[in-house]
């Protein structure tokens, strides 16, 4: 008879949620949602030295950000210690566990002796069947017992949903400690008692837990509980084929979030780590994943964290959003760089409307009042933002890219890229200056400053002077953006608007000699 699906995600709050943990959480969540089961959250906070409330909060924050909603109340393992110890006592009473009075140094000596004789050491259960009076005498000597689980002779065999059949000889499993001599429960006991009490039907966790599972099975059996189904997820490796860790750069979900990865892309990318979709599809929405995910399609071989693929997928998810949605998500990244302010969004449309008119209506080519280094009146404009996003979206792999690639849309404070200066200004500075002057003068008298008009100016000038359009386009891009490449020049000129373009062309004329000198220095 199949049980109703109840899975749990059991992170330890000892640091930021690692990509590997989030992966485990996600596979549990997808499985629960696909099977219309329950996804439970258990905070394994028994390591008081390393667990901190701020890391618990960080787990909630990341799960919420990833859209991994959980069912039922969160279980805090640390609040269940009495229950764990109570179950251990029960195991002693039913003869499935025993109090062991060996001192650590005595055990050490026994292990050494066994090793010297070429035997492997297993606890000889010397104290398993002592009388109450004997126990009292030992305690009077100052000995404090641990509680050990009795591992029966034979084999431990289970069928893992991903790894297939696993078999280990029980001689390799010592009667392990479930309660320390200070009365606190050990991880194995806490996990199994909680899994039993939470009626967990499937334990889905990383492959590094397989040896724990062979122990846990004995605890489930000793407690008389039904075994959950086990599924051990493949290891995630860095591109150097070593287990993914801090060494590989960002290792926690929040670091990717802060670097401008979208929650949908993180979910999509992590879902592909170990899950073979059965076809070539790689882009999945959350809804599709919830529909299609299957534990039976998870492979057991290690899986590699391919950052380039992650970036590509992030770009795909960026492309799937509307300009409006993207602006909302990209704005905090622009704010972080000081490129946009904190105005209430409701005021933006009006601001933009009036400010755009000011900028576009300024035919003098000399925008006034640029005290803060920003293109006047443009930064807060909502319509302006929409145009900028529309131009950048195809080029941005992360939300942070909007602030890097789009910097020149929001501030005049940018440097001229030395390589761009060497290539497009330095080879013929006088001729380039002359072309910039021609452009500036034509732009300044344009009545309608749109893409067609801008393109028309550049095509006309090239024809008139027997030059190629590129001979205007490249130097002009460097002057307006500081960069060698970027969105279509005609479009970005139209979006920046006449006043800003004329002003930046003037500025380029002023700074060209210095920029050329600096670019030469940078090369040397
Ligand atoms: N707290 C354990 C960890 O973070 C998970 C234990 C389990 O899933 O059974 O690795």
Short mmCIF file of C-alpha atoms and ligand atoms in Angstrom, two decimals:
data_model
loop_
_atom_site.label_atom_id
_atom_site.label_comp_id
_atom_site.label_asym_id
_atom_site.label_seq_id
_atom_site.Cartn_x
_atom_site.Cartn_y
_atom_site.Cartn_z
CA UNK A 1 0.00 0.00 0.00
CA UNK A 2 1.52 3.32 -0.90
CA UNK A 3 1.73 6.03 1.73
CA UNK A 4 0.74 9.59 1.09
CA UNK A 5 3.78 11.60 0.10
CA UNK A 6 5.35 13.57 2.95
CA UNK A 7 8.88 14.78 2.43
CA UNK A 8 11.04 17.01 4.50
CA UNK A 9 13.84 19.45 3.93
CA UNK A 10 16.13 19.47 6.95
CA UNK A 11 18.80 22.17 6.67
CA UNK A 12 21.20 22.96 9.48
CA UNK A 13 21.32 26.72 10.14
CA UNK A 14 25.09 26.98 10.33
CA UNK A 15 25.66 29.37 7.42
CA UNK A 16 24.10 30.76 4.27
CA UNK A 17 22.03 28.16 2.43
CA UNK A 18 24.51 26.35 0.20
CA UNK A 19 23.65 25.53 -3.39
CA UNK A 20 23.84 21.81 -2.56
CA UNK A 21 21.30 22.18 0.27
CA UNK A 22 19.01 24.29 -1.89
CA UNK A 23 19.24 21.58 -4.54
CA UNK A 24 18.15 18.95 -2.01
CA UNK A 25 15.34 21.21 -0.82
CA UNK A 26 14.20 21.87 -4.36
CA UNK A 27 14.07 18.18 -5.33
CA UNK A 28 11.99 17.48 -2.22
CA UNK A 29 9.70 20.38 -3.02
CA UNK A 30 9.26 19.44 -6.68
CA UNK A 31 8.56 15.86 -5.74
CA UNK A 32 5.99 16.92 -3.13
CA UNK A 33 4.27 19.30 -5.52
CA UNK A 34 4.26 16.82 -8.41
CA UNK A 35 2.88 14.05 -6.21
CA UNK A 36 0.38 16.39 -4.51
CA UNK A 37 2.05 15.57 -1.22
CA UNK A 38 3.40 17.66 1.63
CA UNK A 39 6.70 19.48 1.85
CA UNK A 40 7.81 19.87 5.45
CA UNK A 41 10.55 22.03 6.83
CA UNK A 42 12.69 20.97 9.75
CA UNK A 43 15.42 23.18 11.10
CA UNK A 44 18.20 20.96 12.39
CA UNK A 45 19.54 23.34 14.96
CA UNK A 46 20.91 20.98 17.59
CA UNK A 47 24.51 22.07 17.07
CA UNK A 48 24.27 24.97 19.47
CA UNK A 49 27.82 26.08 18.86
CA UNK A 50 27.24 26.63 15.14
CA UNK A 51 23.50 27.24 14.75
CA UNK A 52 22.37 30.85 14.71
CA UNK A 53 19.02 32.59 14.36
CA UNK A 54 20.36 34.72 11.52
CA UNK A 55 21.03 31.57 9.52
CA UNK A 56 17.52 30.31 10.26
CA UNK A 57 16.17 33.61 8.94
CA UNK A 58 18.41 33.27 5.90
CA UNK A 59 16.89 29.84 5.17
CA UNK A 60 13.35 31.26 5.27
CA UNK A 61 14.36 34.15 3.12
CA UNK A 62 15.92 31.98 0.44
CA UNK A 63 13.07 29.46 0.42
CA UNK A 64 10.59 32.28 0.05
CA UNK A 65 12.67 33.87 -2.66
CA UNK A 66 12.86 30.57 -4.52
CA UNK A 67 9.11 30.12 -4.14
CA UNK A 68 9.50 26.89 -2.18
CA UNK A 69 6.52 27.15 0.09
CA UNK A 70 6.29 24.63 2.90
CA UNK A 71 3.32 22.94 4.51
CA UNK A 72 2.55 22.70 8.21
CA UNK A 73 4.49 24.24 11.08
CA UNK A 74 8.26 24.33 10.92
CA UNK A 75 9.82 21.72 13.21
CA UNK A 76 12.79 22.90 15.25
CA UNK A 77 14.86 19.89 16.14
CA UNK A 78 16.35 21.55 19.21
CA UNK A 79 12.88 21.76 20.77
CA UNK A 80 12.42 18.01 20.55
CA UNK A 81 15.41 16.84 22.54
CA UNK A 82 13.30 15.37 25.32
CA UNK A 83 11.34 13.40 22.80
CA UNK A 84 14.54 12.06 21.24
CA UNK A 85 15.91 10.97 24.60
CA UNK A 86 12.60 9.48 25.58
CA UNK A 87 12.63 7.30 22.46
CA UNK A 88 16.18 6.21 23.27
CA UNK A 89 15.05 5.16 26.76
CA UNK A 90 12.26 3.24 25.16
CA UNK A 91 14.81 1.45 22.99
CA UNK A 92 16.78 0.51 26.10
CA UNK A 93 13.65 -0.78 27.77
CA UNK A 94 12.74 -2.91 24.76
CA UNK A 95 16.27 -4.32 24.57
CA UNK A 96 17.09 -2.64 21.23
CA UNK A 97 19.68 -0.34 22.79
CA UNK A 98 21.87 -0.44 25.88
CA UNK A 99 23.83 1.76 28.22
CA UNK A 100 27.53 1.43 27.64
CA UNK A 101 29.92 2.38 30.46
CA UNK A 102 33.23 2.18 28.65
CA UNK A 103 35.36 5.24 29.09
CA UNK A 104 36.59 6.76 25.83
CA UNK A 105 40.22 5.87 26.64
CA UNK A 106 39.25 2.24 27.33
CA UNK A 107 37.54 2.03 23.96
CA UNK A 108 40.58 3.58 22.30
CA UNK A 109 42.82 0.94 23.87
CA UNK A 110 40.48 -1.85 22.76
CA UNK A 111 40.42 -0.56 19.22
CA UNK A 112 44.23 -0.37 19.13
CA UNK A 113 44.54 -3.88 20.48
CA UNK A 114 42.11 -5.20 17.84
CA UNK A 115 44.02 -3.36 15.12
CA UNK A 116 47.35 -4.84 16.31
CA UNK A 117 45.81 -8.30 16.11
CA UNK A 118 44.36 -7.61 12.67
CA UNK A 119 40.74 -7.71 13.91
CA UNK A 120 38.16 -5.02 13.40
CA UNK A 121 36.63 -3.74 16.63
CA UNK A 122 32.94 -3.87 17.37
CA UNK A 123 31.57 -3.07 20.76
CA UNK A 124 31.57 -6.29 22.78
CA UNK A 125 28.39 -5.25 24.64
CA UNK A 126 30.10 -5.96 27.91
CA UNK A 127 27.68 -3.60 29.68
CA UNK A 128 24.58 -4.50 27.67
CA UNK A 129 23.09 -6.86 30.20
CA UNK A 130 24.35 -5.67 33.57
CA UNK A 131 22.10 -5.52 36.59
CA UNK A 132 20.80 -2.34 38.15
CA UNK A 133 23.19 -2.81 41.07
CA UNK A 134 26.18 -3.13 38.72
CA UNK A 135 25.11 -0.02 36.89
CA UNK A 136 24.83 1.85 40.12
CA UNK A 137 28.31 0.77 41.15
CA UNK A 138 29.74 1.95 37.83
CA UNK A 139 28.03 5.29 38.21
CA UNK A 140 29.33 5.58 41.73
CA UNK A 141 32.82 5.23 40.19
CA UNK A 142 31.99 8.35 38.21
CA UNK A 143 31.24 6.63 34.91
CA UNK A 144 28.48 8.11 32.82
CA UNK A 145 26.97 5.85 30.18
CA UNK A 146 26.22 6.56 26.55
CA UNK A 147 23.32 4.78 24.89
CA UNK A 148 24.19 2.55 21.95
CA UNK A 149 21.90 0.95 19.41
CA UNK A 150 22.28 -2.81 19.01
CA UNK A 151 23.07 -3.62 15.42
CA UNK A 152 21.94 -7.16 14.62
CA UNK A 153 24.08 -9.68 12.72
CA UNK A 154 23.48 -10.01 9.01
CA UNK A 155 23.13 -7.51 6.23
CA UNK A 156 21.48 -4.17 5.72
CA UNK A 157 19.76 -4.06 2.36
CA UNK A 158 17.59 -1.33 0.93
CA UNK A 159 16.38 -0.23 -2.45
CA UNK A 160 17.28 3.36 -3.14
CA UNK A 161 14.98 5.08 -5.62
CA UNK A 162 17.97 6.50 -7.48
CA UNK A 163 20.95 4.30 -6.64
CA UNK A 164 19.19 0.96 -6.83
CA UNK A 165 19.91 -1.81 -4.36
CA UNK A 166 22.41 -1.05 -1.60
CA UNK A 167 23.79 -3.78 0.59
CA UNK A 168 26.25 -3.60 3.47
CA UNK A 169 27.41 -6.24 5.91
CA UNK A 170 26.38 -5.34 9.46
CA UNK A 171 29.86 -6.16 10.71
CA UNK A 172 30.84 -2.79 9.26
CA UNK A 173 28.32 -0.95 11.44
CA UNK A 174 29.34 -0.61 15.07
CA UNK A 175 26.69 -0.31 17.79
CA UNK A 176 26.64 3.44 17.35
CA UNK A 177 25.95 5.98 20.07
CA UNK A 178 22.49 7.54 20.03
CA UNK A 179 22.69 9.47 23.33
CA UNK A 180 25.90 11.01 24.64
CA UNK A 181 27.10 10.56 28.20
CA UNK A 182 25.85 14.09 28.95
CA UNK A 183 22.35 12.97 28.01
CA UNK A 184 22.06 14.76 24.65
CA UNK A 185 20.84 12.91 21.57
CA UNK A 186 23.03 12.35 18.54
CA UNK A 187 22.16 13.37 15.00
CA UNK A 188 21.15 9.86 13.89
CA UNK A 189 18.62 9.48 16.68
CA UNK A 190 17.18 12.98 16.28
CA UNK A 191 16.74 12.59 12.51
CA UNK A 192 15.04 9.23 12.69
CA UNK A 193 12.75 10.07 15.61
CA UNK A 194 11.72 13.26 13.80
CA UNK A 195 11.21 11.45 10.49
CA UNK A 196 9.01 8.88 12.26
CA UNK A 197 7.01 11.48 14.16
CA UNK A 198 6.61 13.65 11.07
CA UNK A 199 5.45 10.58 9.15
CA UNK A 200 7.98 11.18 6.43
CA UNK A 201 7.32 8.85 3.50
CA UNK A 202 10.37 9.64 1.38
CA UNK A 203 13.79 10.72 2.54
CA UNK A 204 15.42 12.59 -0.33
CA UNK A 205 18.90 13.89 0.45
CA UNK A 206 22.45 14.04 -0.86
CA UNK A 207 24.47 10.96 -1.69
CA UNK A 208 26.88 11.77 1.13
CA UNK A 209 24.15 10.54 3.49
CA UNK A 210 24.13 6.94 2.21
CA UNK A 211 26.24 5.58 5.07
CA UNK A 212 23.97 7.40 7.52
CA UNK A 213 21.00 5.73 5.89
CA UNK A 214 22.41 2.27 6.56
CA UNK A 215 22.48 3.21 10.23
CA UNK A 216 19.12 4.94 10.22
CA UNK A 217 17.41 1.84 8.87
CA UNK A 218 18.29 0.03 12.12
CA UNK A 219 16.84 2.86 14.13
CA UNK A 220 13.58 2.86 12.15
CA UNK A 221 13.36 -0.89 12.65
CA UNK A 222 14.19 -0.75 16.36
CA UNK A 223 11.49 1.89 16.80
CA UNK A 224 9.03 -0.39 15.04
CA UNK A 225 8.42 2.24 12.36
CA UNK A 226 7.72 1.78 8.69
CA UNK A 227 10.79 2.53 6.57
CA UNK A 228 10.52 5.57 4.34
CA UNK A 229 11.63 5.25 0.76
CA UNK A 230 15.16 6.60 0.31
CA UNK A 231 16.44 8.59 -2.66
CA UNK A 232 20.02 9.87 -2.62
CA UNK A 233 20.73 12.72 -4.98
CA UNK A 234 23.95 12.89 -7.01
CA UNK A 235 26.89 15.01 -5.89
CA UNK A 236 27.30 18.40 -7.46
CA UNK A 237 30.83 19.00 -8.72
CA UNK A 238 32.57 22.18 -9.77
CA UNK A 239 34.02 22.35 -13.27
CA UNK A 240 37.30 20.98 -11.90
CA UNK A 241 35.33 17.82 -10.97
CA UNK A 242 35.78 18.45 -7.26
CA UNK A 243 32.80 18.64 -4.93
CA UNK A 244 31.20 22.08 -5.19
CA UNK A 245 32.34 24.34 -2.40
CA UNK A 246 33.31 27.91 -1.54
CA UNK A 247 36.44 27.42 -3.61
CA UNK A 248 34.31 27.55 -6.73
CA UNK A 249 33.19 31.10 -6.02
CA UNK A 250 29.63 31.81 -4.99
CA UNK A 251 28.41 28.75 -3.16
CA UNK A 252 25.24 30.01 -1.52
CA UNK A 253 21.93 30.83 -3.14
CA UNK A 254 21.88 34.35 -1.75
CA UNK A 255 25.19 35.14 -3.41
CA UNK A 256 23.68 34.27 -6.80
CA UNK A 257 20.58 36.29 -5.95
CA UNK A 258 22.79 39.25 -5.10
CA UNK A 259 24.73 38.78 -8.31
CA UNK A 260 21.52 39.23 -10.29
CA UNK A 261 20.25 35.71 -10.89
CA UNK A 262 16.50 35.34 -11.09
CA UNK A 263 14.71 33.03 -8.74
CA UNK A 264 13.08 31.23 -11.70
CA UNK A 265 16.48 30.67 -13.27
CA UNK A 266 17.97 29.32 -10.03
CA UNK A 267 15.07 26.90 -9.69
CA UNK A 268 15.36 25.87 -13.34
CA UNK A 269 19.13 25.46 -13.25
CA UNK A 270 19.19 23.48 -9.99
CA UNK A 271 16.41 21.22 -11.25
CA UNK A 272 18.63 20.18 -14.16
CA UNK A 273 21.44 19.10 -11.82
CA UNK A 274 20.78 15.38 -11.86
CA UNK A 275 17.34 15.32 -13.42
CA UNK A 276 17.28 14.12 -17.02
CA UNK A 277 14.27 15.57 -18.67
CA UNK A 278 14.00 12.88 -21.34
CA UNK A 279 14.36 15.39 -24.18
CA UNK A 280 16.45 18.43 -25.08
CA UNK A 281 14.35 20.97 -23.24
CA UNK A 282 16.36 23.01 -20.76
CA UNK A 283 14.22 26.06 -20.16
CA UNK A 284 11.46 25.28 -17.70
CA UNK A 285 9.04 27.50 -15.92
CA UNK A 286 8.24 26.64 -12.33
CA UNK A 287 4.80 25.38 -13.39
CA UNK A 288 6.34 23.07 -15.99
CA UNK A 289 8.80 21.71 -13.45
CA UNK A 290 6.04 20.99 -10.97
CA UNK A 291 4.25 19.12 -13.72
CA UNK A 292 7.15 17.21 -15.22
CA UNK A 293 9.64 16.50 -12.48
CA UNK A 294 10.13 12.84 -11.69
CA UNK A 295 12.42 11.20 -9.15
CA UNK A 296 12.66 8.25 -11.52
CA UNK A 297 14.47 10.46 -14.02
CA UNK A 298 17.17 11.47 -11.56
CA UNK A 299 20.49 9.87 -12.44
CA UNK A 300 23.10 8.68 -10.01
CA UNK A 301 26.28 9.90 -11.68
CA UNK A 302 27.80 13.11 -10.39
CA UNK A 303 26.51 16.28 -11.93
CA UNK A 304 28.58 19.33 -12.88
CA UNK A 305 27.70 22.89 -11.97
CA UNK A 306 28.20 24.68 -15.27
CA UNK A 307 28.27 28.40 -14.57
CA UNK A 308 28.09 29.31 -18.27
CA UNK A 309 24.92 27.31 -18.64
CA UNK A 310 23.54 28.95 -15.52
CA UNK A 311 24.23 32.38 -17.01
CA UNK A 312 22.68 31.38 -20.30
CA UNK A 313 19.56 30.09 -18.56
CA UNK A 314 19.36 33.27 -16.53
CA UNK A 315 19.47 35.23 -19.79
CA UNK A 316 16.64 33.07 -21.12
CA UNK A 317 14.54 33.79 -18.04
CA UNK A 318 15.31 37.49 -18.39
CA UNK A 319 14.01 37.32 -21.95
CA UNK A 320 10.83 35.66 -20.72
CA UNK A 321 9.88 38.66 -18.56
CA UNK A 322 8.10 41.81 -19.63
CA UNK A 323 10.00 45.12 -19.59
CA UNK A 324 7.90 46.18 -16.65
CA UNK A 325 8.78 43.07 -14.63
CA UNK A 326 12.43 43.38 -15.55
CA UNK A 327 12.56 46.98 -14.51
CA UNK A 328 11.14 46.11 -11.11
CA UNK A 329 13.77 43.41 -10.65
CA UNK A 330 16.71 45.34 -12.12
CA UNK A 331 16.03 48.57 -10.25
CA UNK A 332 17.58 47.48 -6.93
CA UNK A 333 20.79 46.70 -8.84
CA UNK A 334 20.80 50.18 -10.36
CA UNK A 335 20.10 51.66 -6.94
CA UNK A 336 22.99 49.71 -5.50
CA UNK A 337 25.26 51.48 -8.00
CA UNK A 338 23.67 54.81 -7.19
CA UNK A 339 22.21 55.05 -10.70
CA UNK A 340 18.58 55.56 -9.73
CA UNK A 341 17.08 57.17 -6.69
CA UNK A 342 14.37 56.23 -4.27
CA UNK A 343 11.43 58.16 -5.63
CA UNK A 344 8.05 56.59 -5.12
CA UNK A 345 7.27 54.80 -8.36
CA UNK A 346 3.91 56.54 -8.73
CA UNK A 347 5.65 59.85 -9.34
CA UNK A 348 7.82 58.52 -12.11
CA UNK A 349 5.46 58.69 -15.03
CA UNK A 350 4.59 62.30 -14.44
CA UNK A 351 8.22 63.21 -13.84
CA UNK A 352 9.24 61.49 -16.95
CA UNK A 353 6.62 63.08 -19.09
CA UNK A 354 7.52 66.61 -18.10
CA UNK A 355 11.23 65.97 -17.94
CA UNK A 356 11.35 64.26 -21.31
CA UNK A 357 9.66 67.31 -22.78
CA UNK A 358 12.22 69.53 -21.20
CA UNK A 359 15.07 67.48 -22.51
CA UNK A 360 13.66 66.94 -25.97
CA UNK A 361 12.51 70.50 -26.29
CA UNK A 362 15.95 71.89 -25.54
CA UNK A 363 17.23 72.67 -28.99
CA UNK A 364 20.25 74.56 -27.79
CA UNK A 365 22.14 71.33 -27.36
CA UNK A 366 23.34 72.55 -24.00
CA UNK A 367 21.43 70.83 -21.24
CA UNK A 368 21.43 72.89 -18.11
CA UNK A 369 21.73 72.06 -14.48
CA UNK A 370 23.58 68.78 -14.63
CA UNK A 371 25.00 69.11 -11.20
CA UNK A 372 24.79 65.47 -10.18
CA UNK A 373 26.46 64.01 -13.24
CA UNK A 374 23.27 62.41 -14.52
CA UNK A 375 21.49 63.01 -17.79
CA UNK A 376 19.03 65.68 -16.77
CA UNK A 377 15.57 64.51 -15.97
CA UNK A 378 15.95 61.07 -17.43
CA UNK A 379 16.81 58.84 -14.55
CA UNK A 380 13.45 58.74 -12.85
CA UNK A 381 11.33 58.58 -15.94
CA UNK A 382 9.31 55.42 -16.19
CA UNK A 383 8.86 55.52 -19.95
CA UNK A 384 12.59 56.13 -20.26
CA UNK A 385 13.28 53.12 -18.06
CA UNK A 386 11.04 50.97 -20.26
CA UNK A 387 12.94 52.04 -23.37
CA UNK A 388 16.27 51.34 -21.70
CA UNK A 389 15.18 47.88 -20.55
CA UNK A 390 13.87 47.08 -24.02
CA UNK A 391 17.29 47.92 -25.46
CA UNK A 392 19.31 46.04 -22.85
CA UNK A 393 17.28 42.91 -22.18
CA UNK A 394 18.81 40.79 -24.94
CA UNK A 395 22.32 41.66 -23.85
CA UNK A 396 22.01 41.06 -20.13
CA UNK A 397 22.76 37.72 -18.57
CA UNK A 398 22.11 38.92 -15.02
CA UNK A 399 20.15 41.72 -13.41
CA UNK A 400 23.45 43.21 -12.31
CA UNK A 401 24.36 43.53 -15.99
CA UNK A 402 21.64 46.15 -16.37
CA UNK A 403 23.66 48.39 -14.09
CA UNK A 404 26.94 47.65 -15.87
CA UNK A 405 25.86 47.62 -19.50
CA UNK A 406 23.26 50.28 -18.92
CA UNK A 407 25.33 52.62 -16.80
CA UNK A 408 25.60 55.32 -19.47
CA UNK A 409 21.81 55.54 -19.66
CA UNK A 410 21.66 56.78 -16.08
CA UNK A 411 24.79 58.83 -15.53
CA UNK A 412 27.33 60.92 -17.36
CA UNK A 413 29.90 59.59 -14.99
CA UNK A 414 31.57 56.89 -17.06
CA UNK A 415 35.10 56.38 -18.35
CA UNK A 416 36.14 55.90 -21.92
CA UNK A 417 37.23 52.32 -22.43
CA UNK A 418 40.90 52.46 -23.48
CA UNK A 419 40.61 49.76 -26.06
CA UNK A 420 37.66 51.55 -27.66
CA UNK A 421 39.59 54.84 -27.64
CA UNK A 422 42.64 53.24 -29.28
CA UNK A 423 40.54 51.56 -31.93
CA UNK A 424 38.02 54.28 -32.77
CA UNK A 425 39.55 57.60 -31.77
CA UNK A 426 43.31 57.37 -31.57
CA UNK A 427 44.07 56.29 -35.12
CA UNK A 428 42.91 59.57 -36.69
CA UNK A 429 42.05 61.98 -33.86
CA UNK A 430 41.56 65.06 -36.01
CA UNK A 431 39.29 63.36 -38.48
CA UNK A 432 37.31 61.79 -35.64
CA UNK A 433 36.89 65.16 -33.92
CA UNK A 434 35.68 66.63 -37.16
CA UNK A 435 33.11 63.85 -37.57
CA UNK A 436 31.93 64.35 -34.00
CA UNK A 437 31.44 68.07 -34.67
CA UNK A 438 29.40 67.30 -37.82
CA UNK A 439 27.28 64.82 -35.86
CA UNK A 440 26.73 67.22 -32.99
CA UNK A 441 25.63 70.00 -35.29
CA UNK A 442 23.22 67.81 -37.23
CA UNK A 443 21.77 66.30 -34.05
CA UNK A 444 21.31 69.73 -32.50
CA UNK A 445 18.99 70.92 -35.25
CA UNK A 446 16.88 67.79 -35.56
CA UNK A 447 13.26 68.54 -34.80
CA UNK A 448 12.18 64.99 -34.33
CA UNK A 449 14.85 63.03 -32.54
CA UNK A 450 13.93 59.43 -33.22
CA UNK A 451 15.64 56.30 -34.56
CA UNK A 452 14.88 57.05 -38.23
CA UNK A 453 16.01 60.66 -37.96
CA UNK A 454 19.24 59.69 -36.20
CA UNK A 455 19.97 56.99 -38.74
CA UNK A 456 19.16 59.45 -41.53
CA UNK A 457 21.71 61.94 -40.16
CA UNK A 458 24.46 59.33 -40.04
CA UNK A 459 23.68 57.94 -43.50
CA UNK A 460 23.57 61.45 -45.02
CA UNK A 461 26.79 62.53 -43.41
CA UNK A 462 28.59 59.40 -44.61
CA UNK A 463 27.36 59.89 -48.13
CA UNK A 464 28.20 63.57 -48.17
CA UNK A 465 31.75 63.02 -46.96
CA UNK A 466 32.41 59.79 -48.81
CA UNK A 467 32.82 57.84 -45.60
CA UNK A 468 31.35 54.65 -44.24
CA UNK A 469 28.53 54.85 -41.68
CA UNK A 470 30.74 52.84 -39.34
CA UNK A 471 33.24 55.72 -39.31
CA UNK A 472 30.59 57.78 -37.53
CA UNK A 473 28.92 55.02 -35.59
CA UNK A 474 31.97 53.73 -33.70
CA UNK A 475 33.47 57.03 -32.54
CA UNK A 476 29.99 58.22 -31.65
CA UNK A 477 29.34 55.13 -29.52
CA UNK A 478 32.58 55.70 -27.61
CA UNK A 479 31.59 59.33 -27.02
CA UNK A 480 28.09 58.51 -25.81
CA UNK A 481 28.68 55.33 -23.85
CA UNK A 482 32.43 55.03 -23.27
CA UNK A 483 32.21 51.53 -24.65
CA UNK A 484 33.21 49.58 -27.70
CA UNK A 485 29.98 47.62 -27.97
CA UNK A 486 26.42 47.86 -26.79
CA UNK A 487 22.87 48.09 -28.05
CA UNK A 488 22.07 49.44 -31.53
CA UNK A 489 23.58 52.92 -31.78
CA UNK A 490 20.63 54.54 -33.53
CA UNK A 491 18.32 53.28 -30.82
CA UNK A 492 20.47 54.28 -27.91
CA UNK A 493 20.97 57.76 -29.37
CA UNK A 494 17.21 58.15 -29.71
CA UNK A 495 16.64 56.92 -26.16
CA UNK A 496 19.31 59.15 -24.64
CA UNK A 497 17.71 62.10 -26.35
CA UNK A 498 19.09 65.11 -28.10
CA UNK A 499 20.32 67.16 -25.16
CA UNK A 500 22.33 64.36 -23.61
CA UNK A 501 23.82 63.27 -26.93
CA UNK A 502 24.88 66.77 -27.88
CA UNK A 503 26.34 67.35 -24.46
CA UNK A 504 28.28 64.09 -24.52
CA UNK A 505 29.60 64.77 -28.01
CA UNK A 506 30.86 68.14 -26.77
CA UNK A 507 32.42 66.51 -23.77
CA UNK A 508 34.14 63.93 -26.01
CA UNK A 509 35.62 66.74 -28.12
CA UNK A 510 37.08 68.26 -24.95
CA UNK A 511 38.42 65.08 -23.54
CA UNK A 512 39.56 63.28 -26.65
CA UNK A 513 43.27 64.28 -26.47
CA UNK A 514 43.56 63.25 -22.81
CA UNK A 515 41.62 60.06 -23.36
CA UNK A 516 43.91 59.11 -26.23
CA UNK A 517 46.98 59.75 -24.12
CA UNK A 518 45.53 57.75 -21.22
CA UNK A 519 44.59 54.88 -23.50
CA UNK A 520 48.16 54.72 -24.76
CA UNK A 521 49.45 54.65 -21.17
CA UNK A 522 47.01 51.87 -20.29
CA UNK A 523 48.25 49.83 -23.20
CA UNK A 524 51.88 50.21 -22.21
N1 LIG B 1 20.75 18.51 8.48
C1 LIG B 1 21.34 17.63 7.53
C2 LIG B 1 22.18 18.45 6.58
O1 LIG B 1 22.01 19.67 6.50
C3 LIG B 1 20.31 16.89 6.70
C4 LIG B 1 19.91 15.65 7.34
C5 LIG B 1 18.97 14.83 6.53
O2 LIG B 1 18.51 15.26 5.46
O3 LIG B 1 18.65 13.75 6.97
O4 LIG B 1 23.00 17.88 5.89
#
